[in-house]
Amino acid sequence: MCGLAGFIGFENNLELACNANEIQKHRGPDGQHTWNDNHLALAHQRLSIIDLSPKADQPFHKENLVIVFNGEIYNYKELKETILKVKKIDFVSNSDTEIILEYYLLYGEKCLDYFVGMFAFAIYNTLNKNLFIARDHFGIKPLFYTLTKYGFAFASELKSLVQIPGFDKSVNYKSLVSSLNYVWVSGNETMFNNCYKLPPANYIIVKPDLHFSLVKYWHLPEKKCTDSPESIVKELRKALVDSVKRHMVADVPVSSFLSGGLDSSLISVLMAKYEKNLSTYTIGTSAKDKKVEQMPDDQKFAKELAELHHFNHHEIIISADIVKMLPKMVRSLDEPIGDPSAINTFIICEAARKRGIKVLLSGMGADEIFGGYRKSRAVLYALQFKKLPYTVQKIIHRFVNILPVKILGRGILFTRWTKRFLGFASLPLEEAFMRSYSYYSRGELNLLFKENHELEVDLIFKEHSGVFNSGFNGDVVNQMCNTDVQMFLLGLNLTCTDRASMAASVEVRVPYVDKEFLSYSMSIPGVLKIKNGESKFILKKVAEKILPLKIVYRPKAPFSAPIRSWMSNELKPLVDELLSREVVEKRGLFNYSFIKHIIDEDRNGFEDNAYRIYQLLTVELWFREFIDK
């Protein structure tokens, strides 16, 4: 895990590469190096995990190729054995970086067919001046790029590109609308016009004249497993064990997140087979915050599992100064992402790093793949709700609308969830799924913005519809899972985790988001993922022989921060300052009256608008960091 950047055509290529090394130093504190010729300059920041020797430093130069690489190729040892049967190679390191280079020498762009891992890399041919840039199958590792009138540039983080000559700092309003709607930026555009994210499972070849085009090198297989449920459980267990084992490859100790829930507990227990005295990390909240949030007691379950398996367990209570941390997190995330779980990730990773840990495994991805979020079940319930007589639906709406979501500072989960459910229950399937995890209706988005952005609003609705209908038609559960993998996992969870963990110089690996494991999991029929109202049914069957049943079947607990408590306490003065009439009208983006309405409803306990308000804070702070400076 590292950081990288490259610059072609600028008068100060090398200077820009050195700047990128400084800006992204947190991604690779173990070494920052550059390589350049008269056409290009490459930058690399190294976090040493595989082959800790200087021989594996990057940029890595061999024959006529130079590579910068961020990530890990988990099957690199097997690939090394295989390629040595085909040709004689004098390896100069024991790194996965050199494996990538040798496979590219042998197979060209087809080398990507062999890699199982997470990666973003660029390979430069010093003879023909072509630059080959590729990103992993699911977008676990980031890669931004832009073409200005002066040259072409790419980097692991957006903040390294903003400072280059000719960078277009005009705001992409489709991305802005998306960030308000989802609290993260969907698609492959960024918050800036003419700056993009390399899509997952894509590569580009930049010619010496800077012409390039995107090429899709892999598609998620759309197969349907027809085996018996018992056979699927057996095969799924094997696939997960194999993935965890792959993700343990490292020349440094590997630890894990442990929330006490199904997904991370499974990963941690399987890891313990390969890592003696496994260190685990759990985030906790104070009693005050639990009262407002009605949050589950993750610490209790995590501690019990750790004691059962003799983990070296660490419990970190969220006690950060959120007012000071929020602006720093906005800068780290590159984009206005209004999910406070990024703060959790940073706090855990920072604590692990102080204990000498560079690698953590996470249970991320299981919810997307196996329909684990409440929204997936809620959409299925909505299909039944729509069958009720219209008059009954209307009575339910009227009754729930008058209920408060908070009384005397104490949150009421039932009302919060029911109001959210009724906000999409009557919509068509695809729209209902989109609305289940977005924060505004189409009409509310138009009310929020001061100027007319109906075109951009329409674009994000069409984008979601296109993804939802792109595969697995006829299997509603897998349609939702596929959409989550392509949108929610990519746009929010992987993005947040990479930026927040790397801000603390820690690599997070995600065994559920593994090419082999995920491909098999998506072949499992949706009826085995959500069955009789039980989410992640088939994964729970796998877990029954590995975990205590009270952990397997405990209610889902989100990996979140006490955002509602923050809104009522620590962040309240910041809301009054950054979302005041003066600030909102000076920024000129939003209708102040609508924002005031959102804040008032939240503070009166009538609606739960905590995430809406948190994202509005995030957007204002992002503009101050990336536009105003």
PDB file of N, CA and C in Angstrom, residues 331-372:
ATOM      1  N   ARG A 331     -10.296  17.376   4.359  1.00  0.00           N
ATOM      2  CA  ARG A 331      -9.110  17.448   3.501  1.00  0.00           C
ATOM      3  C   ARG A 331      -8.606  16.044   3.159  1.00  0.00           C
ATOM      4  N   SER A 332      -8.599  15.156   4.130  1.00  0.00           N
ATOM      5  CA  SER A 332      -8.100  13.801   3.890  1.00  0.00           C
ATOM      6  C   SER A 332      -8.951  13.052   2.872  1.00  0.00           C
ATOM      7  N   LEU A 333     -10.264  13.275   2.901  1.00  0.00           N
ATOM      8  CA  LEU A 333     -11.178  12.525   2.035  1.00  0.00           C
ATOM      9  C   LEU A 333     -11.203  13.031   0.597  1.00  0.00           C
ATOM     10  N   ASP A 334     -10.640  14.210   0.328  1.00  0.00           N
ATOM     11  CA  ASP A 334     -10.562  14.772  -1.022  1.00  0.00           C
ATOM     12  C   ASP A 334     -11.892  15.283  -1.568  1.00  0.00           C
ATOM     13  N   GLU A 335     -12.977  14.637  -1.196  1.00  0.00           N
ATOM     14  CA  GLU A 335     -14.301  14.999  -1.694  1.00  0.00           C
ATOM     15  C   GLU A 335     -15.239  15.220  -0.509  1.00  0.00           C
ATOM     16  N   PRO A 336     -16.336  15.956  -0.697  1.00  0.00           N
ATOM     17  CA  PRO A 336     -17.278  16.146   0.415  1.00  0.00           C
ATOM     18  C   PRO A 336     -18.071  14.876   0.688  1.00  0.00           C
ATOM     19  N   ILE A 337     -17.557  14.052   1.587  1.00  0.00           N
ATOM     20  CA  ILE A 337     -18.184  12.783   1.945  1.00  0.00           C
ATOM     21  C   ILE A 337     -18.706  12.906   3.368  1.00  0.00           C
ATOM     22  N   GLY A 338     -20.017  12.860   3.515  1.00  0.00           N
ATOM     23  CA  GLY A 338     -20.644  13.128   4.805  1.00  0.00           C
ATOM     24  C   GLY A 338     -20.954  11.891   5.608  1.00  0.00           C
ATOM     25  N   ASP A 339     -20.030  10.956   5.650  1.00  0.00           N
ATOM     26  CA  ASP A 339     -20.214   9.764   6.475  1.00  0.00           C
ATOM     27  C   ASP A 339     -19.211   9.819   7.622  1.00  0.00           C
ATOM     28  N   PRO A 340     -19.683   9.993   8.855  1.00  0.00           N
ATOM     29  CA  PRO A 340     -18.757  10.130   9.980  1.00  0.00           C
ATOM     30  C   PRO A 340     -17.999   8.853  10.320  1.00  0.00           C
ATOM     31  N   SER A 341     -18.344   7.720   9.693  1.00  0.00           N
ATOM     32  CA  SER A 341     -17.596   6.488   9.968  1.00  0.00           C
ATOM     33  C   SER A 341     -16.142   6.619   9.526  1.00  0.00           C
ATOM     34  N   ALA A 342     -15.859   7.574   8.630  1.00  0.00           N
ATOM     35  CA  ALA A 342     -14.468   7.826   8.235  1.00  0.00           C
ATOM     36  C   ALA A 342     -13.637   8.214   9.447  1.00  0.00           C
ATOM     37  N   ILE A 343     -14.254   8.917  10.382  1.00  0.00           N
ATOM     38  CA  ILE A 343     -13.556   9.318  11.606  1.00  0.00           C
ATOM     39  C   ILE A 343     -13.247   8.086  12.449  1.00  0.00           C
ATOM     40  N   ASN A 344     -14.202   7.146  12.533  1.00  0.00           N
ATOM     41  CA  ASN A 344     -13.954   5.872  13.229  1.00  0.00           C
ATOM     42  C   ASN A 344     -12.731   5.172  12.651  1.00  0.00           C
ATOM     43  N   THR A 345     -12.720   5.075  11.309  1.00  0.00           N
ATOM     44  CA  THR A 345     -11.631   4.377  10.630  1.00  0.00           C
ATOM     45  C   THR A 345     -10.294   5.027  10.948  1.00  0.00           C
ATOM     46  N   PHE A 346     -10.260   6.350  10.881  1.00  0.00           N
ATOM     47  CA  PHE A 346      -9.016   7.058  11.165  1.00  0.00           C
ATOM     48  C   PHE A 346      -8.564   6.815  12.608  1.00  0.00           C
ATOM     49  N   ILE A 347      -9.502   6.898  13.549  1.00  0.00           N
ATOM     50  CA  ILE A 347      -9.156   6.738  14.971  1.00  0.00           C
ATOM     51  C   ILE A 347      -8.597   5.342  15.241  1.00  0.00           C
ATOM     52  N   ILE A 348      -9.250   4.303  14.679  1.00  0.00           N
ATOM     53  CA  ILE A 348      -8.763   2.929  14.868  1.00  0.00           C
ATOM     54  C   ILE A 348      -7.381   2.760  14.232  1.00  0.00           C
ATOM     55  N   CYS A 349      -7.237   3.248  13.001  1.00  0.00           N
ATOM     56  CA  CYS A 349      -5.967   3.082  12.289  1.00  0.00           C
ATOM     57  C   CYS A 349      -4.844   3.846  12.976  1.00  0.00           C
ATOM     58  N   GLU A 350      -5.160   5.028  13.486  1.00  0.00           N
ATOM     59  CA  GLU A 350      -4.151   5.808  14.201  1.00  0.00           C
ATOM     60  C   GLU A 350      -3.692   5.067  15.457  1.00  0.00           C
ATOM     61  N   ALA A 351      -4.652   4.481  16.175  1.00  0.00           N
ATOM     62  CA  ALA A 351      -4.318   3.718  17.385  1.00  0.00           C
ATOM     63  C   ALA A 351      -3.471   2.490  17.035  1.00  0.00           C
ATOM     64  N   ALA A 352      -3.823   1.815  15.941  1.00  0.00           N
ATOM     65  CA  ALA A 352      -3.063   0.636  15.514  1.00  0.00           C
ATOM     66  C   ALA A 352      -1.653   1.029  15.087  1.00  0.00           C
ATOM     67  N   ARG A 353      -1.542   2.139  14.372  1.00  0.00           N
ATOM     68  CA  ARG A 353      -0.220   2.591  13.884  1.00  0.00           C
ATOM     69  C   ARG A 353       0.714   2.911  15.041  1.00  0.00           C
ATOM     70  N   LYS A 354       0.159   3.489  16.102  1.00  0.00           N
ATOM     71  CA  LYS A 354       0.970   3.814  17.278  1.00  0.00           C
ATOM     72  C   LYS A 354       1.510   2.550  17.936  1.00  0.00           C
ATOM     73  N   ARG A 355       0.839   1.422  17.681  1.00  0.00           N
ATOM     74  CA  ARG A 355       1.289   0.137  18.217  1.00  0.00           C
ATOM     75  C   ARG A 355       2.135  -0.636  17.207  1.00  0.00           C
ATOM     76  N   GLY A 356       2.520   0.043  16.123  1.00  0.00           N
ATOM     77  CA  GLY A 356       3.400  -0.561  15.130  1.00  0.00           C
ATOM     78  C   GLY A 356       2.704  -1.369  14.059  1.00  0.00           C
ATOM     79  N   ILE A 357       1.369  -1.290  13.984  1.00  0.00           N
ATOM     80  CA  ILE A 357       0.606  -2.070  13.003  1.00  0.00           C
ATOM     81  C   ILE A 357       0.473  -1.292  11.692  1.00  0.00           C
ATOM     82  N   LYS A 358       0.780  -1.967  10.578  1.00  0.00           N
ATOM     83  CA  LYS A 358       0.652  -1.350   9.259  1.00  0.00           C
ATOM     84  C   LYS A 358      -0.518  -1.892   8.453  1.00  0.00           C
ATOM     85  N   VAL A 359      -1.024  -3.074   8.819  1.00  0.00           N
ATOM     86  CA  VAL A 359      -2.061  -3.747   8.019  1.00  0.00           C
ATOM     87  C   VAL A 359      -3.219  -4.189   8.911  1.00  0.00           C
ATOM     88  N   LEU A 360      -4.437  -3.835   8.496  1.00  0.00           N
ATOM     89  CA  LEU A 360      -5.660  -4.281   9.169  1.00  0.00           C
ATOM     90  C   LEU A 360      -6.597  -4.901   8.148  1.00  0.00           C
ATOM     91  N   LEU A 361      -7.214  -6.024   8.497  1.00  0.00           N
ATOM     92  CA  LEU A 361      -8.257  -6.606   7.648  1.00  0.00           C
ATOM     93  C   LEU A 361      -9.617  -6.143   8.135  1.00  0.00           C
ATOM     94  N   SER A 362     -10.526  -5.926   7.196  1.00  0.00           N
ATOM     95  CA  SER A 362     -11.850  -5.389   7.498  1.00  0.00           C
ATOM     96  C   SER A 362     -12.943  -6.325   6.979  1.00  0.00           C
ATOM     97  N   GLY A 363     -14.103  -6.261   7.619  1.00  0.00           N
ATOM     98  CA  GLY A 363     -15.257  -7.039   7.165  1.00  0.00           C
ATOM     99  C   GLY A 363     -16.091  -6.311   6.135  1.00  0.00           C
ATOM    100  N   MET A 364     -15.561  -5.226   5.596  1.00  0.00           N
ATOM    101  CA  MET A 364     -16.304  -4.448   4.602  1.00  0.00           C
ATOM    102  C   MET A 364     -16.626  -5.274   3.359  1.00  0.00           C
ATOM    103  N   GLY A 365     -17.808  -5.034   2.812  1.00  0.00           N
ATOM    104  CA  GLY A 365     -18.203  -5.667   1.558  1.00  0.00           C
ATOM    105  C   GLY A 365     -19.252  -6.749   1.715  1.00  0.00           C
ATOM    106  N   ALA A 366     -19.300  -7.400   2.871  1.00  0.00           N
ATOM    107  CA  ALA A 366     -20.261  -8.485   3.055  1.00  0.00           C
ATOM    108  C   ALA A 366     -21.698  -7.989   2.972  1.00  0.00           C
ATOM    109  N   ASP A 367     -21.962  -6.817   3.527  1.00  0.00           N
ATOM    110  CA  ASP A 367     -23.329  -6.285   3.487  1.00  0.00           C
ATOM    111  C   ASP A 367     -23.776  -6.017   2.062  1.00  0.00           C
ATOM    112  N   GLU A 368     -22.873  -5.475   1.245  1.00  0.00           N
ATOM    113  CA  GLU A 368     -23.229  -5.195  -0.149  1.00  0.00           C
ATOM    114  C   GLU A 368     -23.454  -6.490  -0.933  1.00  0.00           C
ATOM    115  N   ILE A 369     -22.624  -7.484  -0.697  1.00  0.00           N
ATOM    116  CA  ILE A 369     -22.664  -8.722  -1.490  1.00  0.00           C
ATOM    117  C   ILE A 369     -23.831  -9.621  -1.087  1.00  0.00           C
ATOM    118  N   PHE A 370     -24.189  -9.605   0.202  1.00  0.00           N
ATOM    119  CA  PHE A 370     -25.190 -10.557   0.703  1.00  0.00           C
ATOM    120  C   PHE A 370     -26.487  -9.895   1.171  1.00  0.00           C
ATOM    121  N   GLY A 371     -26.720  -8.653   0.772  1.00  0.00           N
ATOM    122  CA  GLY A 371     -27.981  -7.993   1.121  1.00  0.00           C
ATOM    123  C   GLY A 371     -28.120  -7.741   2.610  1.00  0.00           C
ATOM    124  N   GLY A 372     -27.023  -7.313   3.246  1.00  0.00           N
ATOM    125  CA  GLY A 372     -27.024  -7.188   4.695  1.00  0.00           C
ATOM    126  C   GLY A 372     -27.584  -5.899   5.258  1.00  0.00           C
TER     127      GLY A 372
END
